[in-house]
Short mmCIF file of C-alpha atoms in Angstrom, two decimals:
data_model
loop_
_atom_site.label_atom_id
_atom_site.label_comp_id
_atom_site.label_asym_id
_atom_site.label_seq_id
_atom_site.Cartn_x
_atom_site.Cartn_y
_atom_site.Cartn_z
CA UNK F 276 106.24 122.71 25.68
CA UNK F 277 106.84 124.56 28.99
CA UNK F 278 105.73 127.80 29.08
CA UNK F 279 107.51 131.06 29.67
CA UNK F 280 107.73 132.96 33.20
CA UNK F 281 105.60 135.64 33.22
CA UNK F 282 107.36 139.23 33.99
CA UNK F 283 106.75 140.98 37.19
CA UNK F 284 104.35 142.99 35.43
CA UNK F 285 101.60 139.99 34.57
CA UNK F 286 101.78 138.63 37.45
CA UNK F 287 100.75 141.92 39.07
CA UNK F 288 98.24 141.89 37.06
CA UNK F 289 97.09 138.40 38.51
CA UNK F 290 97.38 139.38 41.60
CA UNK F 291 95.10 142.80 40.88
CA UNK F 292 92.74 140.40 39.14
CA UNK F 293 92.58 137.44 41.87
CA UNK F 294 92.21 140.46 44.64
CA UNK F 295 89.16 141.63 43.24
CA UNK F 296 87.28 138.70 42.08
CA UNK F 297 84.07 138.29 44.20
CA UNK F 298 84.24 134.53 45.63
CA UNK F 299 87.75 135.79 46.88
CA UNK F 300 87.50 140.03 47.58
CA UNK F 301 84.28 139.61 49.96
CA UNK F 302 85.39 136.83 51.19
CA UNK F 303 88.99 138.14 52.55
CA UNK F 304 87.08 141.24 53.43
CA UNK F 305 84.76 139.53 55.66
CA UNK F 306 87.26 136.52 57.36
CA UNK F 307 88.54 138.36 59.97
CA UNK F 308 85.89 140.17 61.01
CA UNK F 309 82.48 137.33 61.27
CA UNK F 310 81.91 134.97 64.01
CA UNK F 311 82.31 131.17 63.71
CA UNK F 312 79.16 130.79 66.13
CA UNK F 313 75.99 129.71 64.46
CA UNK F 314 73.59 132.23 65.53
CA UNK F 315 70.74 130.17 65.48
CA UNK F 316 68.29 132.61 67.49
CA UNK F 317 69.16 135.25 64.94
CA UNK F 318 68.26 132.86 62.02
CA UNK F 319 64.87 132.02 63.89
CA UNK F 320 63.72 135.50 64.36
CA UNK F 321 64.83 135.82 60.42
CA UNK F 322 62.29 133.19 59.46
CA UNK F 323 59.82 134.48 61.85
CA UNK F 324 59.76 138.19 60.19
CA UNK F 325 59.82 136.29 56.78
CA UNK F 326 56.32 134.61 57.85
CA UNK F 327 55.10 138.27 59.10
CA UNK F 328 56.39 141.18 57.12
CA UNK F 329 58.59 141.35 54.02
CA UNK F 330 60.84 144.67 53.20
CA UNK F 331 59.17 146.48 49.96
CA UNK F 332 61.89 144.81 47.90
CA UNK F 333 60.01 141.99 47.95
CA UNK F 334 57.17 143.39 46.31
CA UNK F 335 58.28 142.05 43.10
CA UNK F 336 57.62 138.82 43.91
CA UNK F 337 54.54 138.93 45.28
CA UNK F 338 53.30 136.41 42.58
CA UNK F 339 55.51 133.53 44.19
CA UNK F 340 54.41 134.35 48.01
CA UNK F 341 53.77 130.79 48.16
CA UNK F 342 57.77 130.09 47.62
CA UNK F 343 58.77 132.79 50.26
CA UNK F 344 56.04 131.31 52.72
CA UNK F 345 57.99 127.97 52.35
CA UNK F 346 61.38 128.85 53.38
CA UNK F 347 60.17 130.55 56.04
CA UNK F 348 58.32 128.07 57.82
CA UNK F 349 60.96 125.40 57.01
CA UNK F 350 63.40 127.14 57.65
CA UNK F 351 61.75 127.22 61.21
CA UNK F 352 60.75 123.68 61.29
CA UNK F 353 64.48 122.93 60.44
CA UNK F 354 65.99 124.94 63.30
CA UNK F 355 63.12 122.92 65.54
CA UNK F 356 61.44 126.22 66.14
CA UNK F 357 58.40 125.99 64.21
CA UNK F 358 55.68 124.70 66.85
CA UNK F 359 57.35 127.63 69.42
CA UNK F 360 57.10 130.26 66.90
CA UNK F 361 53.92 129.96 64.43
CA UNK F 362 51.02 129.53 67.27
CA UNK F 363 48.63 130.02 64.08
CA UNK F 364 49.14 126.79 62.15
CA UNK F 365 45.42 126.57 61.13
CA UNK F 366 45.22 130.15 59.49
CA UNK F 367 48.78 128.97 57.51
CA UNK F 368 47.22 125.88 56.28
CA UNK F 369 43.90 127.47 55.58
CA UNK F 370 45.88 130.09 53.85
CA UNK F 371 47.79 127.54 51.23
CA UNK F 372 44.55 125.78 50.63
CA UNK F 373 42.64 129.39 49.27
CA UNK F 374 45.47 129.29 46.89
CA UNK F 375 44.53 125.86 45.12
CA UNK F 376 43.31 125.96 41.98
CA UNK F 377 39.94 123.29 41.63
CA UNK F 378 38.33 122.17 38.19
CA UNK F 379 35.12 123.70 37.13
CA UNK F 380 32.45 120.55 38.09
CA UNK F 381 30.58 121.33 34.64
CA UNK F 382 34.13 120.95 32.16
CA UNK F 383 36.21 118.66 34.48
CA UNK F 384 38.44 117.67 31.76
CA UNK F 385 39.43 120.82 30.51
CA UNK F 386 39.19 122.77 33.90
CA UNK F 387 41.57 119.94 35.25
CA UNK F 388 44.64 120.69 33.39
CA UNK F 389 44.95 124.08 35.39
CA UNK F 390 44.55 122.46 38.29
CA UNK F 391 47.54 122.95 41.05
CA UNK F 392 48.40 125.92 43.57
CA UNK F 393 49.02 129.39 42.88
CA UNK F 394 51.66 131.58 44.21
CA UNK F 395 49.61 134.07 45.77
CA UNK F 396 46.08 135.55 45.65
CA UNK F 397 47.53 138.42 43.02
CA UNK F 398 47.12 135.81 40.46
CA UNK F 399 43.15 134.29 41.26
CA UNK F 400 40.58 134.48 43.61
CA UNK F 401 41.17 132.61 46.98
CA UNK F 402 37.63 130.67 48.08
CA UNK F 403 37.40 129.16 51.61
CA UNK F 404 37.93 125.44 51.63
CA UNK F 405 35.71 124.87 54.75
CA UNK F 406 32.90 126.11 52.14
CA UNK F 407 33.54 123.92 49.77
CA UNK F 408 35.07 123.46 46.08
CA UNK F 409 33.22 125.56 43.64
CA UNK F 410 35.19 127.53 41.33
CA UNK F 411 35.55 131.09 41.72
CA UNK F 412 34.55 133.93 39.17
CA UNK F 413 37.36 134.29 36.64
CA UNK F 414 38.49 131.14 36.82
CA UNK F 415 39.12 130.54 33.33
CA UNK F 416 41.69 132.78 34.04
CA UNK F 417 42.89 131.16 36.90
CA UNK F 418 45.71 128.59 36.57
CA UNK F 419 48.28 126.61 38.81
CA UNK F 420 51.83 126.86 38.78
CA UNK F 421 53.94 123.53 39.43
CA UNK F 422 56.38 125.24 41.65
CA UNK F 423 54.11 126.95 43.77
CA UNK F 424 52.16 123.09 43.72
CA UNK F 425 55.35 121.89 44.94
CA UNK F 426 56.13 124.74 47.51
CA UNK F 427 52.12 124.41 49.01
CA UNK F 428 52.49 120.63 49.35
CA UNK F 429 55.41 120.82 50.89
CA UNK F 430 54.76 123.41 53.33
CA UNK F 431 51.21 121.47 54.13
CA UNK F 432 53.46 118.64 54.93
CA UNK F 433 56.03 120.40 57.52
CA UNK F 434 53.35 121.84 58.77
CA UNK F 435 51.95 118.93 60.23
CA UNK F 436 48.43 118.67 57.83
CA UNK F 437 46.91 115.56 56.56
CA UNK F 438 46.49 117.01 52.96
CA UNK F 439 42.86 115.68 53.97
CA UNK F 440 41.69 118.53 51.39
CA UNK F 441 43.92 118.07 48.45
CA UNK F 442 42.12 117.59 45.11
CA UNK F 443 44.84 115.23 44.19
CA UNK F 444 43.44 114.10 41.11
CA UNK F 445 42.78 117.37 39.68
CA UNK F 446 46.93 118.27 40.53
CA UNK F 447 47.67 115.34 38.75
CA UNK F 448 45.42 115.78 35.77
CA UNK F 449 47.13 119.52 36.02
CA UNK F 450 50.61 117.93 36.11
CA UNK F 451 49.62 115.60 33.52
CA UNK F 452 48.74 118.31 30.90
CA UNK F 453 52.12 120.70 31.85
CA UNK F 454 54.43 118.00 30.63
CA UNK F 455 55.85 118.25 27.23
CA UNK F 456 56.50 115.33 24.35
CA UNK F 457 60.27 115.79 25.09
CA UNK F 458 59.55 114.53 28.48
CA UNK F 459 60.01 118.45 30.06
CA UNK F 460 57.48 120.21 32.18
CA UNK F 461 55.89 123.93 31.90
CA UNK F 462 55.37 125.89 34.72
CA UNK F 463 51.81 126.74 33.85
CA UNK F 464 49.18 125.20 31.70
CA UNK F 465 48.59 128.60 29.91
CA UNK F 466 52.39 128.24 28.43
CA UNK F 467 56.12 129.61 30.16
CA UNK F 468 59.41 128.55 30.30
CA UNK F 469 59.95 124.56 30.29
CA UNK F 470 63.46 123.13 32.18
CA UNK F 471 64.91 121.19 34.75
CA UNK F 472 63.64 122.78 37.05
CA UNK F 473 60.15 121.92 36.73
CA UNK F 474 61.12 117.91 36.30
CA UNK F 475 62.39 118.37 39.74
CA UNK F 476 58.89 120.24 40.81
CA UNK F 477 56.73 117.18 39.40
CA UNK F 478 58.73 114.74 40.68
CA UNK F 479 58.28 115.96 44.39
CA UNK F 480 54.66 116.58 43.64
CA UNK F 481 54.44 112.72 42.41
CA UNK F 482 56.24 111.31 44.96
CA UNK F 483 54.55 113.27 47.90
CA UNK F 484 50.87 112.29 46.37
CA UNK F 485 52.47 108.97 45.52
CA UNK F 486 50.94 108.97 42.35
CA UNK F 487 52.94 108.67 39.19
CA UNK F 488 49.90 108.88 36.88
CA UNK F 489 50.81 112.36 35.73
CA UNK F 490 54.42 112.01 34.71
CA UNK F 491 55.60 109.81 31.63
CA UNK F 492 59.09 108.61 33.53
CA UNK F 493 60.51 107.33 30.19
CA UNK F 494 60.14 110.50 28.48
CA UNK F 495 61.18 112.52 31.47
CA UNK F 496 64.40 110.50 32.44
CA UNK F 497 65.32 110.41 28.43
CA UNK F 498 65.30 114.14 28.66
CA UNK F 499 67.65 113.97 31.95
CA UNK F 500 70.18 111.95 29.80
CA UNK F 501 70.11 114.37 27.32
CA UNK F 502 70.68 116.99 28.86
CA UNK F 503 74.06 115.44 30.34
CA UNK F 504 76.93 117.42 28.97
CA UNK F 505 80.40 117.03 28.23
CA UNK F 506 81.74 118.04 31.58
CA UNK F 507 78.90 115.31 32.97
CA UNK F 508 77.22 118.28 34.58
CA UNK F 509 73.64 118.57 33.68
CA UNK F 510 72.24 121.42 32.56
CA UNK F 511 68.57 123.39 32.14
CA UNK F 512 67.72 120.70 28.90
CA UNK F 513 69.84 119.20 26.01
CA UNK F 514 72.63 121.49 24.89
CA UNK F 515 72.55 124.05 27.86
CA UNK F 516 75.83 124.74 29.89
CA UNK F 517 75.61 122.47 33.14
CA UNK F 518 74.57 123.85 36.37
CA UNK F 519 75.23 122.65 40.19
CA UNK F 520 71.45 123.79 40.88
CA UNK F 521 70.08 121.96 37.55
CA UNK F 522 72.08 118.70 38.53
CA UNK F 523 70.33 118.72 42.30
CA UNK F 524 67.24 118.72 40.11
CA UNK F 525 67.86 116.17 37.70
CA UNK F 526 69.30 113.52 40.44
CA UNK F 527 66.98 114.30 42.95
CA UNK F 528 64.37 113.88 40.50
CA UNK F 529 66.05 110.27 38.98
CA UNK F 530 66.45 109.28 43.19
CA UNK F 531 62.76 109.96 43.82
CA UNK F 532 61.25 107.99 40.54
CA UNK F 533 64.40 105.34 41.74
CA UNK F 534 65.46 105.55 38.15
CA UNK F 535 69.46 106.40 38.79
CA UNK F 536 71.06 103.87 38.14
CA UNK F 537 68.58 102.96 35.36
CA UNK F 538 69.15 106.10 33.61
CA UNK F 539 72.99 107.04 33.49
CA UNK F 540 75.87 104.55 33.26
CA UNK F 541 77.99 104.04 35.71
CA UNK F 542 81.06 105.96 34.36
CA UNK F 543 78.96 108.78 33.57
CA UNK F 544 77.96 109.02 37.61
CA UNK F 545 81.66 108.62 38.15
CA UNK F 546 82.24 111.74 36.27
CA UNK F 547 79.68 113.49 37.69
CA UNK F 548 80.84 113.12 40.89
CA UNK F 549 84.15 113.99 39.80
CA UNK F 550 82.52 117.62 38.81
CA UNK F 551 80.49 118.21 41.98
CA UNK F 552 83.18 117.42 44.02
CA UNK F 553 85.18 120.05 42.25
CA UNK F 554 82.71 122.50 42.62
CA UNK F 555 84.02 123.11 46.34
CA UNK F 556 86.55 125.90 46.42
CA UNK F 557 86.23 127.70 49.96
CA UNK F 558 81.89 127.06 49.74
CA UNK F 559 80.79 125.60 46.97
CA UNK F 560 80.31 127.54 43.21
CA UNK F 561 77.76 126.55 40.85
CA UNK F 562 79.92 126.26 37.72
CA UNK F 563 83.36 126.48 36.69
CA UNK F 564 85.15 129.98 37.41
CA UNK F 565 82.60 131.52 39.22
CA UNK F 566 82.04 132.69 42.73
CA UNK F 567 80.90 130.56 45.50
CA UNK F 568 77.91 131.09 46.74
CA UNK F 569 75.91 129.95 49.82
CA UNK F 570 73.33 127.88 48.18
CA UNK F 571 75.06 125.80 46.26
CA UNK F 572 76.64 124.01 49.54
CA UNK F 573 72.70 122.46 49.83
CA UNK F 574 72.77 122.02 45.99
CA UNK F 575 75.88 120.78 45.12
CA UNK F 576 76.26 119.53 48.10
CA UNK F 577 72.87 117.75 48.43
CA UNK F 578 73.53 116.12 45.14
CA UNK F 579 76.59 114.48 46.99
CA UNK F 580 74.93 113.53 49.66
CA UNK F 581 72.48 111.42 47.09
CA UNK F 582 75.76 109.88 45.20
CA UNK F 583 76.80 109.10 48.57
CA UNK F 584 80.03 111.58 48.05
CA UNK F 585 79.45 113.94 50.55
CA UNK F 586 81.80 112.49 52.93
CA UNK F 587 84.66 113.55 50.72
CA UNK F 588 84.33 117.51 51.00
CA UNK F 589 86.16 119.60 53.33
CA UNK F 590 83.33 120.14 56.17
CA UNK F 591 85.29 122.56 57.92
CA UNK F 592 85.93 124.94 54.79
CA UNK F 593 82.52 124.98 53.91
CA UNK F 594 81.13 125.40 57.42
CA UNK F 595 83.69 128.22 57.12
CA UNK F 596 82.18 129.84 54.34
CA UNK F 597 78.63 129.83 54.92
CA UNK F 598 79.02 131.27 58.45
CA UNK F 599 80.82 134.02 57.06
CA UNK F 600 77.59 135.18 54.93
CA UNK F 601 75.54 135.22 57.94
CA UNK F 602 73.77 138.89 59.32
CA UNK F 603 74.81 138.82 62.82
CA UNK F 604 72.54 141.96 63.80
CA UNK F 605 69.31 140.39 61.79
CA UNK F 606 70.21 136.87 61.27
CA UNK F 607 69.72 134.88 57.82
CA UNK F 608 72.28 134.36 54.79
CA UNK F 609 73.24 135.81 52.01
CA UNK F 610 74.79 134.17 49.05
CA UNK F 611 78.61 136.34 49.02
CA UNK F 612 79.87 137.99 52.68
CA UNK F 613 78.96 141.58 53.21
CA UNK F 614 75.83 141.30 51.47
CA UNK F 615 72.05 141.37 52.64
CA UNK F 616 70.55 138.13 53.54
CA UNK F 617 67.10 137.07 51.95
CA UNK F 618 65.23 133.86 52.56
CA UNK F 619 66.29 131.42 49.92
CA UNK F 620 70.02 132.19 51.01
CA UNK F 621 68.82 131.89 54.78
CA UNK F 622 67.01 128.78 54.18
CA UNK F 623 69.25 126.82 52.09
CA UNK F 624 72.24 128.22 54.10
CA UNK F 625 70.72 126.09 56.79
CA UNK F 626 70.32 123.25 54.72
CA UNK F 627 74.06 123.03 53.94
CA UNK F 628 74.76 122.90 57.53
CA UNK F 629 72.14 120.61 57.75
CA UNK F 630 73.64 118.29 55.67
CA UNK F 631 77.09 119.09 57.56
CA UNK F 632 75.02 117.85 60.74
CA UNK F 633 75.29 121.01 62.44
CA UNK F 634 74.03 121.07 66.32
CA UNK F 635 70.65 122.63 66.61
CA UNK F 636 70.01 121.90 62.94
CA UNK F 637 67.58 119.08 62.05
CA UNK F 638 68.22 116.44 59.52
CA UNK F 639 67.29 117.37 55.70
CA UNK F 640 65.89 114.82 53.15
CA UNK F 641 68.39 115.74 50.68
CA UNK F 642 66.08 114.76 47.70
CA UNK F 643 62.63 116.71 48.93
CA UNK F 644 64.36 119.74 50.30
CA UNK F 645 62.76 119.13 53.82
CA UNK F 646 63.56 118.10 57.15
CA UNK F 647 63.42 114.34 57.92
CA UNK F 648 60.75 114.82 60.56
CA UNK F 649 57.95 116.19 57.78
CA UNK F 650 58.97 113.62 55.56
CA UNK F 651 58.29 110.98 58.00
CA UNK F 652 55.27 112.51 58.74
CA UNK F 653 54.29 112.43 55.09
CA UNK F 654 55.38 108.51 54.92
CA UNK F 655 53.11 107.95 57.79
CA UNK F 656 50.12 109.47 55.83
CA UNK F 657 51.09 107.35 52.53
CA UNK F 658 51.13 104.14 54.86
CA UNK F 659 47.46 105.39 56.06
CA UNK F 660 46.20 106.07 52.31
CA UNK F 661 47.46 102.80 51.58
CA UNK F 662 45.35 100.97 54.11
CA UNK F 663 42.42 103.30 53.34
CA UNK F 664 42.08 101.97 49.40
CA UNK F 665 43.04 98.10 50.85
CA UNK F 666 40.01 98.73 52.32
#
């Protein structure tokens, strides 16, 4: 049946609608007016206040320091600034170690499953780990939280340590005990929210330690197919509307246990594909009629890069649209134009032009969320661990 014209007066209203819809409003408000230059010095003193001093908005998440403290210094490791810029690596590093959570030497089973890293010292005690291991007073109180494990171990790793103090099998006796008999993982022992999310945490966390002792794969990949949905999106768990930031998680997590192909059918990749690839509008969006938004070009368009799509997207457009949403008086991103950057917009704004192979911009590892240099550093110390237990 074809439909009817609309009158003069609907598609007025269109035109009012389209006009003031966010992805398109800030956007047209902003395109004349930003540069095309990547400001890269402006991004680097970003990261460098970020690792320094925070704005009092920030005070809210105090509890997830750990997270903030991670884009920062990757952020500056993948603008090749980091050595130049934090002179204190030793105070970092001892830093993220007084976070870690250690087992109680006189209930090591049960202390274990807390085991992991906290998100700041708001939520335990911090100990020195040049004085040893001993737990701390109110440490039955004291639990890890797998993405601040995740965060820790991956800053640890950019920053150049040897994870030489890691009590790796009390994280993985901790990871062990967060994962749930539909194959999902909890943020903290003590009980939260359970989702994709924290499948994506644990599988980093395994694959970093290289040590897959404290995941059940089966479960956690049967869980990944369920939560495939009609669109062939993949959402937060079975049943939940898909999500381009929940799909990074769930194929970065089936790349890293090298389970892809294993897990979803080849027609059902095809489609998926198909969706991520329509994500792109000017940036990329995260779902279907919604605004774009800077970081889903690293998690849409990370999640190409893994499907070996990412070739297909318009480079140009989406160069376009992230350089719009950077602060060219401060530096960093922000996820619409006109708005205030923060650092997981500033970070993963430079991951999407990472991926787009951006000049001054070092290479991502679009499955860990780091550059390439740390996670060659990191192989190197699996090759030496390996050697060590030959031994």
């Amino acid at each position: 049946m074809l439909r009817q014209p609309c009158s003069i007066y609907q598609f007025g209203i269109f035109l009012f609608t389209l006009a003031h819809h966010p992805s398109v409003n800030v956007f047209l408000g902003k395109i004349k007016s930003f540069s095309m230059e990547f400001l890269i010095e402006k991004h680097i003193k970003f990261f460098k206040r970020c690792t320094q001093v925070l704005p009092s908005g920030y005070s809210s998440l105090d509890t997830s320091r750990m997270t903030i403290a991670f884009f920062a210094i990757s952020g500056l490791d993948m603008l090749c600034a980091l050595e130049e810029t934090i002179k204190e690596t030793d105070e970092y590093i001892d830093w993220i170690y007084s976070m870690q959570v250690l087992p109680d030497p006189n209930d090591l089973e049960e202390s274990g499953k807390r085991c992991g890293f906290r998100g700041s010292s708001t939520l335990g005690i911090p100990y020195n780990s040049s004085q040893g291991s001993e737990p701390r007073p109110g440490f039955s109180f004291d639990y890890g939280h797998i993405a601040m494990t995740y965060t820790a171990l991956s800053s640890l790793i950019v920053l150049g340590d040897d994870l030489s103090r890691i009590n790796k099998g009390a994280i993985i006796t901790g990871l062990r005990a967060l994962q749930k008999t539909n194959g999902c993982y909890t943020a903290t022992y003590q009980g939260s929210e359970s989702d994709m999310r924290f499948i994506y945490c644990a599988s980093c966390i395994s694959y970093i330690l290289n040590d897959w002792s404290g995941m059940d794969q089966n479960k956690a990949t049967e869980y990944i197919k369920q939560s495939l949905t009609y669109e062939f999106s993949i959402g937060q768990g079975p049943g939940d509307e898909g999500h381009g930031g929940t799909t990074f998680c769930a194929i970065a997590s089936l790349v890293l246990m090298g389970k892809l192909e294993s897990t979803l059918t080849n027609k059902q990749l095809e489609k998926l594909k198909r969706w991520c690839i329509q994500r792109q509008q000017s940036g990329f969006q995260g779902r279907p009629n919604k605004p774009v938004d800077t970081c889903y070009s690293f998690w849409v368009g990370a999640t190409l890069k893994l499907l070996d799509m990412f070739h297909l997207i318009d480079a140009n457009c989406n160069r376009t649209y992230i350089l719009s949403t950077q602060d060219e008086s401060m530096g960093g991103f922000s996820k619409w134009p006109q708005y205030h950057p923060d650092a997981l917009h500033a970070y993963f704004g430079v991951c999407g032009l990472s991926l787009m192979s951006e000049s001054g911009v070092r290479p991502v590892h679009a499955a860990l969320n780091i550059s390439q240099r740390a996670v060659d550093h990191l192989h190197s110390l699996q090759t030496t661990w390996l050697r060590e237990n030959e031994v």
